């Protein structure tokens, strides 16, 4: 993982993160978080987190970007949206977690051995390649790079799924799969122009 | 009655039975489903972590195609696909910047989207377009005596809350009550199964599934019904792993809600792909009066 060596580097990054988060629809609401902790209390995975979502918001506002991106918190968000629908300040916390994941990947701050960042990447790769997510390809790639033990742990169920025809080996490509690349390329160009 | 239909990627693999049983169920109910032309992945949760706009734009490609293909509403079965597509509509309506950026990106592939195509969860269609009374009248095999745990999952009504409550949804219970079943008081109804975390942080997800299974068992459920391929996969496919990890011996049939409903409307278990389940559903099938 990249170390944020100097304070000026950390400050610049904090500024960048703030700008990015504020540019999201509703992103500015993070300013009115009153630290009530409803998000952490509602979170099904907070018991596994270094810091709960409430603390991540506090750390983010305090400019402690290191703590935000190096914690396991953002990668344990399962997108259940419990926090989002309950937040009394109307902060879209699930969207914030997505944005922080994106920034961690973009600035190369995500844990290198992390399974969740890899899963995200392989998912997107599979969709861009075929137009749809090919589950078997995704799982195979994930196993080969991140979890060699998976086939053994999952052998019994995997075999049953396979015989039930629930694990097709070959991917089908959609006709318009190139459109997805073009859509991303357009958005890349727009983002580059804005910076 | 006619709808455009978005099956979603899981319907081609682990969640095949959801698609097969949906088509059979809607056939029995006289509802025509027209599959969306050349649909792509909705982007699910992964795309949001790449760039929010990418996620909206690739979801909107489907909506743009839907708009071109017909005037019917777009019916979606997977909770996650439903949320992603419906969320795209909401953000495009709420933010002119998102609307413009999405249409800019679609313009790069000679498409455009008004932001207006109604995205409907299949349960919304069943409850609000067909209606509980009409459904009750069409039942050929009432699910009398069957105790059903309705597992809504996260993205059934969160964050949209479009057709049911975000905290305490009831539509799936009402649906199965109309079909003659008894729905149990299942505390896990909207709790998370762990989703993709089953692959990235297995122990954490297994614990969530263990709590769900225990909740259903304690409530005396004969079967758990789901409306999401990820919920179904985790709660059903990982039962052996849960048992191994926690020393439990769960053996609870888990079905897509469309499979159980299909039986009530006289579809054959084969037509509903009930043989594709990992935990045998023979007990459930046998309990339904012929």
Coordinates of C-alpha atoms in Angstrom, one line a residue:
Chain A
X1 CA 0.0 0.0 0.0
X2 CA 1.2 3.5 -0.8
X3 CA 2.3 5.4 2.3
X4 CA 1.2 9.0 2.5
X5 CA 4.7 10.2 3.2
X6 CA 4.3 13.9 3.7
X7 CA 1.7 16.1 5.2
X8 CA 1.4 18.2 2.1
X9 CA 0.7 15.0 0.1
X10 CA -2.0 14.0 2.6
X11 CA -3.5 17.5 2.5
X12 CA -3.6 17.5 -1.3
X13 CA -5.3 14.1 -1.2
X14 CA -7.8 15.2 1.3
X15 CA -8.7 18.2 -0.8
X16 CA -9.1 15.9 -3.8
X17 CA -11.3 13.4 -1.9
X18 CA -13.4 16.3 -0.6
X19 CA -14.0 17.7 -4.0
X20 CA -14.9 14.3 -5.3
X21 CA -17.3 13.5 -2.5
X22 CA -18.9 17.0 -2.7
X23 CA -19.5 16.5 -6.5
X24 CA -21.6 13.4 -5.9
X25 CA -25.4 14.0 -6.0
X26 CA -26.2 14.9 -2.3
X27 CA -22.5 14.6 -1.4
X28 CA -22.4 17.9 0.4
X29 CA -24.7 16.5 3.1
X30 CA -21.7 14.9 4.8
X31 CA -21.2 18.4 6.3
X32 CA -24.3 18.0 8.4
X33 CA -23.6 14.6 9.9
X34 CA -24.3 15.0 13.6
X35 CA -22.4 11.8 14.6
X36 CA -25.5 10.1 15.9
X37 CA -24.2 6.6 15.0
X38 CA -27.5 5.3 13.4
X39 CA -25.4 4.1 10.5
X40 CA -23.0 2.1 12.6
X41 CA -25.9 0.7 14.7
X42 CA -27.7 -0.3 11.5
X43 CA -24.7 -1.9 9.7
X44 CA -24.8 -5.7 9.5
X45 CA -21.0 -5.9 9.1
X46 CA -19.9 -3.1 11.5
X47 CA -18.9 -5.8 14.0
X48 CA -16.1 -6.7 11.6
X49 CA -14.9 -3.2 10.9
X50 CA -11.8 -1.4 12.2
X51 CA -14.0 1.7 12.4
X52 CA -17.7 2.0 11.9
X53 CA -19.3 4.2 9.2
X54 CA -19.8 7.0 11.8
X55 CA -16.1 7.1 12.6
X56 CA -15.2 7.0 8.9
X57 CA -17.3 10.1 8.3
X58 CA -15.6 11.8 11.3
X59 CA -12.2 10.8 10.1
X60 CA -12.9 11.9 6.6
X61 CA -14.1 15.3 7.8
X62 CA -11.0 15.7 10.0
X63 CA -8.8 15.0 7.0
X64 CA -7.5 11.7 8.2
X65 CA -7.5 10.1 4.8
X66 CA -5.1 7.4 5.9
X67 CA -7.5 6.1 8.4
X68 CA -10.3 6.2 5.9
X69 CA -8.6 4.3 3.1
X70 CA -6.5 1.9 5.1
X71 CA -9.4 0.7 7.3
X72 CA -11.2 -2.4 6.2
X73 CA -14.5 -0.5 6.6
X74 CA -15.2 0.6 3.0
X75 CA -14.5 -2.9 1.7
X76 CA -17.0 -4.5 4.1
X77 CA -19.9 -2.5 3.0
X78 CA -22.3 -5.0 1.3
X79 CA -24.7 -2.3 -0.2
X80 CA -27.6 -3.2 2.1
X81 CA -28.6 0.5 2.3
X82 CA -29.8 0.2 5.9
X83 CA -27.7 3.3 6.9
X84 CA -28.8 5.3 3.9
X85 CA -32.6 4.9 4.5
X86 CA -32.1 5.6 8.3
X87 CA -29.7 8.5 8.3
X88 CA -31.5 11.5 9.9
X89 CA -29.3 13.9 7.9
X90 CA -30.1 12.2 4.6
X91 CA -26.5 11.3 3.9
X92 CA -26.3 8.6 1.2
X93 CA -23.8 6.6 3.1
X94 CA -23.8 3.6 0.8
X95 CA -23.0 5.9 -2.1
X96 CA -20.2 7.5 0.0
X97 CA -18.7 4.1 0.6
X98 CA -18.8 3.4 -3.2
X99 CA -17.0 6.7 -3.8
X100 CA -14.4 6.1 -1.2
X101 CA -13.7 2.6 -2.7
X102 CA -13.4 4.3 -6.1
X103 CA -10.9 6.9 -4.8
X104 CA -8.9 4.3 -2.9
X105 CA -8.5 2.3 -6.2
X106 CA -7.8 5.4 -8.2
X107 CA -5.1 6.7 -6.0
X108 CA -3.7 3.2 -5.4
X109 CA -4.4 3.2 -1.7
X110 CA -6.5 0.0 -1.6
X111 CA -4.9 -2.9 0.2
X112 CA -2.9 -4.9 -2.3
X113 CA -3.8 -8.2 -1.0
X114 CA -7.5 -7.2 -0.7
X115 CA -10.0 -9.6 -2.0
X116 CA -12.8 -7.1 -2.3
X117 CA -11.0 -4.6 -4.6
X118 CA -9.9 -7.5 -6.8
X119 CA -13.5 -8.8 -6.9
X120 CA -14.7 -5.3 -8.0
X121 CA -12.1 -5.2 -10.8
X122 CA -12.7 -8.7 -12.1
X123 CA -16.5 -8.0 -12.1
X124 CA -16.1 -4.9 -14.2
X125 CA -13.6 -6.7 -16.5
X126 CA -16.0 -9.5 -17.2
X127 CA -18.8 -7.1 -18.0
X128 CA -16.7 -5.1 -20.4
X129 CA -15.5 -8.3 -22.1
X130 CA -18.9 -9.9 -22.6
X131 CA -21.5 -7.2 -21.9
X132 CA -22.7 -9.4 -19.0
X133 CA -21.1 -10.8 -15.9
X134 CA -20.0 -14.4 -16.5
X135 CA -20.1 -15.8 -12.9
X136 CA -17.9 -18.8 -13.6
X137 CA -15.1 -16.7 -15.2
X138 CA -15.3 -14.2 -12.3
X139 CA -15.0 -16.9 -9.7
X140 CA -12.2 -18.7 -11.5
X141 CA -10.2 -15.6 -11.8
X142 CA -10.8 -14.8 -8.2
X143 CA -9.8 -18.2 -7.0
X144 CA -6.6 -18.3 -9.1
X145 CA -5.4 -14.9 -7.8
X146 CA -6.9 -14.5 -4.3
X147 CA -8.2 -17.7 -2.8
X148 CA -6.7 -21.0 -3.7
X149 CA -8.6 -22.7 -1.0
X150 CA -12.0 -21.9 -2.4
X151 CA -12.4 -24.9 -4.7
X152 CA -11.8 -27.2 -1.7
X153 CA -14.1 -25.4 0.6
X154 CA -16.8 -25.2 -2.0
X155 CA -16.3 -28.5 -3.7
X156 CA -19.5 -30.3 -2.6
X157 CA -21.8 -27.4 -3.4
X158 CA -19.9 -26.5 -6.6
X159 CA -20.4 -29.9 -8.0
X160 CA -24.1 -29.9 -7.2
X161 CA -24.4 -26.5 -8.8
X162 CA -22.5 -27.7 -11.9
X163 CA -24.7 -30.8 -12.3
X164 CA -27.8 -28.7 -11.9
X165 CA -26.6 -26.6 -14.8
X166 CA -26.1 -23.6 -12.6
X167 CA -22.4 -23.0 -13.6
X168 CA -22.3 -22.7 -17.4
X169 CA -18.6 -22.7 -18.5
X170 CA -18.9 -20.6 -21.5
X171 CA -19.8 -16.9 -21.6
X172 CA -22.3 -15.5 -24.1
X173 CA -21.4 -12.1 -25.6
X174 CA -24.0 -9.5 -26.2
X175 CA -24.0 -7.8 -29.7
X176 CA -23.4 -4.3 -28.3
X177 CA -20.6 -5.2 -25.9
X178 CA -18.3 -2.6 -27.5
X179 CA -20.8 0.1 -26.5
X180 CA -19.8 -0.4 -22.9
X181 CA -16.1 0.4 -23.7
X182 CA -17.2 3.5 -25.7
X183 CA -19.4 4.7 -22.8
X184 CA -16.5 4.4 -20.3
X185 CA -14.1 6.0 -22.7
X186 CA -16.4 9.0 -23.1
X187 CA -16.7 9.4 -19.4
X188 CA -12.9 9.1 -19.0
X189 CA -12.5 11.9 -21.5
X190 CA -15.0 14.1 -19.7
X191 CA -13.3 13.5 -16.4
X192 CA -9.9 14.3 -17.8
X193 CA -11.3 17.5 -19.4
X194 CA -12.8 18.6 -16.0
X195 CA -9.5 18.2 -14.2
Chain B
X1 CA -50.9 -7.8 -20.0
X2 CA -47.5 -7.3 -21.4
X3 CA -44.1 -6.2 -20.0
X4 CA -40.6 -5.8 -21.2
X5 CA -38.5 -8.2 -19.2
X6 CA -34.9 -7.8 -17.8
X7 CA -33.6 -11.2 -16.5
X8 CA -30.2 -10.1 -15.3
X9 CA -26.8 -11.9 -15.5
X10 CA -27.4 -14.4 -12.6
X11 CA -30.4 -15.8 -14.6
X12 CA -27.9 -17.3 -17.0
X13 CA -26.0 -19.1 -14.2
X14 CA -26.5 -19.7 -10.5
X15 CA -29.9 -18.0 -10.6
X16 CA -31.3 -19.8 -13.7
X17 CA -34.2 -21.2 -11.7
X18 CA -35.5 -17.6 -11.0
X19 CA -35.7 -16.8 -14.7
X20 CA -37.2 -20.2 -15.6
X21 CA -39.8 -20.1 -12.9
X22 CA -40.7 -16.5 -13.6
X23 CA -41.5 -17.3 -17.2
X24 CA -43.6 -20.3 -16.1
X25 CA -45.4 -18.4 -13.4
X26 CA -46.2 -15.4 -15.6
X27 CA -47.3 -17.8 -18.4
X28 CA -49.8 -19.3 -15.9
X29 CA -51.1 -15.9 -15.0
X30 CA -51.5 -14.9 -18.7
X31 CA -48.8 -12.2 -18.5
X32 CA -46.6 -11.8 -21.5
X33 CA -42.9 -11.1 -20.9
X34 CA -40.9 -9.8 -23.8
X35 CA -37.2 -10.1 -23.1
X36 CA -35.2 -6.8 -23.5
X37 CA -33.1 -6.8 -26.7
X38 CA -29.4 -7.3 -26.2
X39 CA -29.5 -6.2 -22.6
X40 CA -26.2 -5.7 -20.7
X41 CA -25.3 -6.2 -17.0
X42 CA -26.9 -3.6 -14.9
X43 CA -23.6 -2.9 -13.3
X44 CA -24.7 -4.2 -9.9
X45 CA -22.8 -2.9 -6.9
X46 CA -19.3 -3.3 -8.4
X47 CA -19.7 -0.6 -11.0
X48 CA -20.6 2.0 -8.4
X49 CA -17.0 1.5 -7.0
X50 CA -15.5 2.3 -10.4
X51 CA -17.3 5.5 -11.1
X52 CA -20.9 6.4 -10.2
X53 CA -21.5 7.8 -13.7
X54 CA -20.3 4.6 -15.4
X55 CA -22.8 2.7 -13.4
X56 CA -25.7 5.0 -14.3
X57 CA -24.6 5.1 -17.9
X58 CA -24.4 1.4 -18.5
X59 CA -27.6 0.8 -16.6
X60 CA -29.2 3.5 -18.8
X61 CA -28.2 1.7 -22.0
X62 CA -30.7 -0.9 -21.0
X63 CA -33.3 1.7 -20.2
X64 CA -32.7 3.4 -23.6
X65 CA -33.2 0.1 -25.4
X66 CA -36.4 -0.5 -23.4
X67 CA -37.7 2.9 -24.4
X68 CA -37.0 2.1 -28.0
X69 CA -38.4 -1.4 -27.9
X70 CA -41.9 -0.7 -26.5
X71 CA -44.2 1.3 -24.3
X72 CA -44.6 -1.4 -21.7
X73 CA -43.0 -1.1 -18.2
X74 CA -39.7 -2.9 -17.6
X75 CA -40.2 -5.8 -15.2
X76 CA -37.1 -6.9 -13.2
X77 CA -36.7 -10.0 -11.0
X78 CA -33.4 -9.6 -9.3
X79 CA -33.4 -7.2 -6.3
X80 CA -30.0 -5.8 -7.2
X81 CA -30.8 -5.2 -10.9
X82 CA -34.1 -3.6 -9.8
X83 CA -32.4 -1.2 -7.5
X84 CA -29.6 -0.3 -9.9
X85 CA -32.0 0.4 -12.8
X86 CA -34.6 2.2 -10.6
X87 CA -31.8 4.2 -8.9
X88 CA -30.6 5.4 -12.3
X89 CA -34.0 6.8 -13.0
X90 CA -34.2 8.5 -9.7
X91 CA -30.7 10.1 -9.9
X92 CA -31.3 11.2 -13.5
X93 CA -34.5 12.9 -12.3
X94 CA -32.9 14.4 -9.2
X95 CA -29.7 15.7 -10.8
X96 CA -29.6 17.6 -14.2
X97 CA -25.8 17.0 -14.1
X98 CA -26.3 13.2 -14.0
X99 CA -29.0 13.4 -16.7
X100 CA -26.7 15.3 -19.0
X101 CA -23.6 13.1 -18.3
X102 CA -25.6 9.9 -18.9
X103 CA -27.0 11.2 -22.1
X104 CA -23.6 12.4 -23.2
X105 CA -22.2 8.9 -22.7
X106 CA -25.2 7.3 -24.4
X107 CA -24.7 9.7 -27.3
X108 CA -21.2 8.2 -27.8
X109 CA -23.1 5.0 -28.9
X110 CA -25.9 6.8 -30.7
X111 CA -28.4 6.3 -28.0
X112 CA -30.4 8.6 -25.7
X113 CA -32.7 8.1 -22.8
X114 CA -35.5 10.3 -21.4
X115 CA -35.2 9.0 -17.8
X116 CA -38.9 8.1 -18.0
X117 CA -39.1 4.3 -18.4
X118 CA -40.9 2.8 -15.4
X119 CA -38.8 0.1 -13.8
X120 CA -40.9 -2.4 -11.8
X121 CA -40.0 -5.2 -9.5
X122 CA -41.9 -8.4 -10.4
X123 CA -43.6 -8.3 -7.0
X124 CA -44.8 -4.8 -7.6
X125 CA -46.4 -6.1 -10.9
X126 CA -48.0 -9.1 -9.2
X127 CA -49.4 -7.1 -6.3
X128 CA -50.4 -3.9 -7.9
X129 CA -51.2 -4.7 -11.5
X130 CA -52.7 -8.1 -11.1
X131 CA -53.8 -7.6 -7.5
X132 CA -54.2 -9.9 -4.5
X133 CA -57.8 -10.7 -5.1
X134 CA -57.3 -11.7 -8.7
X135 CA -54.3 -13.8 -7.7
X136 CA -56.3 -15.5 -5.0
X137 CA -59.0 -16.4 -7.5
X138 CA -56.5 -17.9 -10.0
X139 CA -54.9 -20.3 -7.5
X140 CA -55.4 -23.9 -8.4
X141 CA -53.3 -25.5 -5.6
X142 CA -53.7 -23.5 -2.4
X143 CA -50.6 -23.6 -0.2
X144 CA -52.7 -24.5 2.9
X145 CA -50.7 -25.5 5.9
X146 CA -47.4 -24.5 4.5
X147 CA -45.3 -22.2 6.7
X148 CA -43.3 -19.8 4.6
X149 CA -40.5 -17.4 5.7
X150 CA -40.5 -14.5 3.3
X151 CA -36.9 -13.3 2.9
X152 CA -37.1 -9.9 1.1
X153 CA -33.4 -9.2 1.3
X154 CA -31.8 -5.7 1.3
X155 CA -32.5 -4.2 -2.1
X156 CA -36.1 -5.3 -2.4
X157 CA -37.2 -2.0 -0.9
X158 CA -34.0 -0.3 0.1
X159 CA -33.2 2.4 -0.8
X160 CA -36.0 3.0 -3.3
X161 CA -39.1 2.2 -1.1
X162 CA -41.1 2.5 -4.3
X163 CA -43.7 -0.2 -3.7
X164 CA -43.1 -1.3 -0.1
X165 CA -41.7 0.0 3.2
X166 CA -37.9 0.3 3.6
X167 CA -38.0 -1.0 7.2
X168 CA -40.8 -3.5 7.3
X169 CA -42.0 -4.6 3.8
X170 CA -45.1 -6.8 3.8
X171 CA -46.0 -7.4 0.1
X172 CA -44.3 -10.8 -0.1
X173 CA -46.2 -12.0 3.0
X174 CA -49.5 -10.6 1.6
X175 CA -48.8 -12.4 -1.7
X176 CA -48.2 -15.8 -0.1
X177 CA -51.2 -15.3 2.3
X178 CA -53.3 -14.8 -0.8
X179 CA -52.0 -18.1 -2.1
X180 CA -53.2 -19.8 1.0
X181 CA -49.9 -20.2 2.9
X182 CA -49.2 -19.2 6.4
X183 CA -46.3 -16.7 6.6
X184 CA -44.2 -16.9 9.7
X185 CA -42.9 -14.0 11.7
X186 CA -39.4 -14.1 10.3
X187 CA -37.0 -11.7 12.0
X188 CA -34.4 -11.9 9.2
X189 CA -36.8 -10.6 6.5
X190 CA -34.8 -7.6 5.5
X191 CA -31.4 -8.5 7.0
X192 CA -28.3 -8.8 4.8
X193 CA -27.1 -12.2 3.6
X194 CA -23.5 -10.8 3.1
X195 CA -23.9 -10.6 -0.6
X196 CA -20.5 -10.7 -2.4
X197 CA -18.8 -10.8 0.9
X198 CA -19.3 -14.5 0.9
X199 CA -16.3 -14.6 -1.4
X200 CA -14.3 -11.8 0.0
X201 CA -14.8 -12.3 3.8
X202 CA -16.4 -15.6 4.1
X203 CA -16.6 -15.9 7.9
X204 CA -18.5 -12.7 8.2
X205 CA -21.1 -13.6 5.6
X206 CA -21.5 -17.1 7.0
X207 CA -22.4 -15.6 10.4
X208 CA -25.1 -13.5 8.7
X209 CA -26.5 -16.5 7.0
X210 CA -26.4 -18.6 10.2
X211 CA -28.6 -15.9 11.9
X212 CA -31.0 -15.9 9.0
X213 CA -31.3 -19.7 9.0
X214 CA -31.7 -19.8 12.7
X215 CA -34.4 -17.1 12.5
X216 CA -36.4 -19.1 9.9
X217 CA -36.0 -22.4 11.9
X218 CA -37.0 -20.9 15.2
X219 CA -40.1 -19.4 13.5
X220 CA -41.0 -22.9 12.3
X221 CA -40.7 -22.2 8.6
X222 CA -41.0 -25.1 6.1
X223 CA -39.4 -23.1 3.4
X224 CA -37.6 -19.8 2.9
X225 CA -38.6 -17.8 -0.3
X226 CA -36.3 -15.3 -1.9
X227 CA -36.5 -12.5 -4.5
X228 CA -32.8 -12.2 -5.1
X229 CA -30.2 -14.6 -6.7
X230 CA -27.5 -13.6 -4.3
X231 CA -29.7 -14.1 -1.2
X232 CA -30.8 -17.4 -2.6
X233 CA -27.2 -18.6 -3.4
X234 CA -25.9 -17.6 0.1
X235 CA -28.8 -18.9 2.2
X236 CA -29.2 -22.1 0.2
X237 CA -25.8 -22.9 -1.4
X238 CA -23.8 -22.2 1.7
X239 CA -26.0 -24.1 4.2
X240 CA -23.4 -26.9 4.3
X241 CA -20.6 -24.4 5.0
X242 CA -22.7 -22.7 7.7
X243 CA -23.3 -26.1 9.3
X244 CA -19.6 -27.0 9.2
X245 CA -18.5 -23.6 10.6
X246 CA -21.1 -23.3 13.4
X247 CA -21.8 -27.0 14.2
X248 CA -25.4 -26.6 13.2
X249 CA -27.5 -28.9 11.1
X250 CA -29.7 -26.7 9.0
X251 CA -31.6 -28.4 6.2
X252 CA -34.1 -25.8 5.2
X253 CA -35.5 -25.7 1.7
X254 CA -34.9 -22.4 0.0
X255 CA -36.8 -21.4 -3.2
X256 CA -37.2 -18.4 -5.4
X257 CA -40.6 -17.1 -4.5
X258 CA -41.7 -17.6 -8.2
X259 CA -41.0 -21.3 -7.8
X260 CA -43.3 -21.8 -4.9
X261 CA -45.9 -19.4 -6.4
X262 CA -45.7 -21.4 -9.7
X263 CA -46.8 -24.5 -7.8
X264 CA -49.8 -22.7 -6.4
X265 CA -50.9 -21.8 -10.0
X266 CA -50.5 -25.4 -11.2
X267 CA -47.1 -25.3 -12.9
X268 CA -45.1 -28.5 -12.9
X269 CA -42.1 -28.7 -10.5
X270 CA -39.9 -29.4 -13.6
X271 CA -41.2 -26.3 -15.4
X272 CA -40.2 -24.3 -12.3
X273 CA -36.7 -25.8 -12.2
X274 CA -37.2 -27.0 -8.6
X275 CA -34.8 -29.8 -9.3
X276 CA -32.0 -27.2 -9.6
X277 CA -32.1 -26.5 -5.9
X278 CA -29.2 -27.7 -3.7
X279 CA -31.3 -28.4 -0.6
X280 CA -34.1 -30.8 -1.7
X281 CA -37.5 -29.2 -2.0
X282 CA -39.3 -32.5 -2.3
X283 CA -40.9 -32.0 1.2
X284 CA -42.4 -28.7 0.1
X285 CA -43.7 -30.1 -3.2
X286 CA -45.2 -33.1 -1.4
X287 CA -47.0 -30.8 1.1
X288 CA -49.0 -29.1 -1.6
X289 CA -52.3 -30.7 -2.2
X290 CA -52.6 -32.2 -5.7

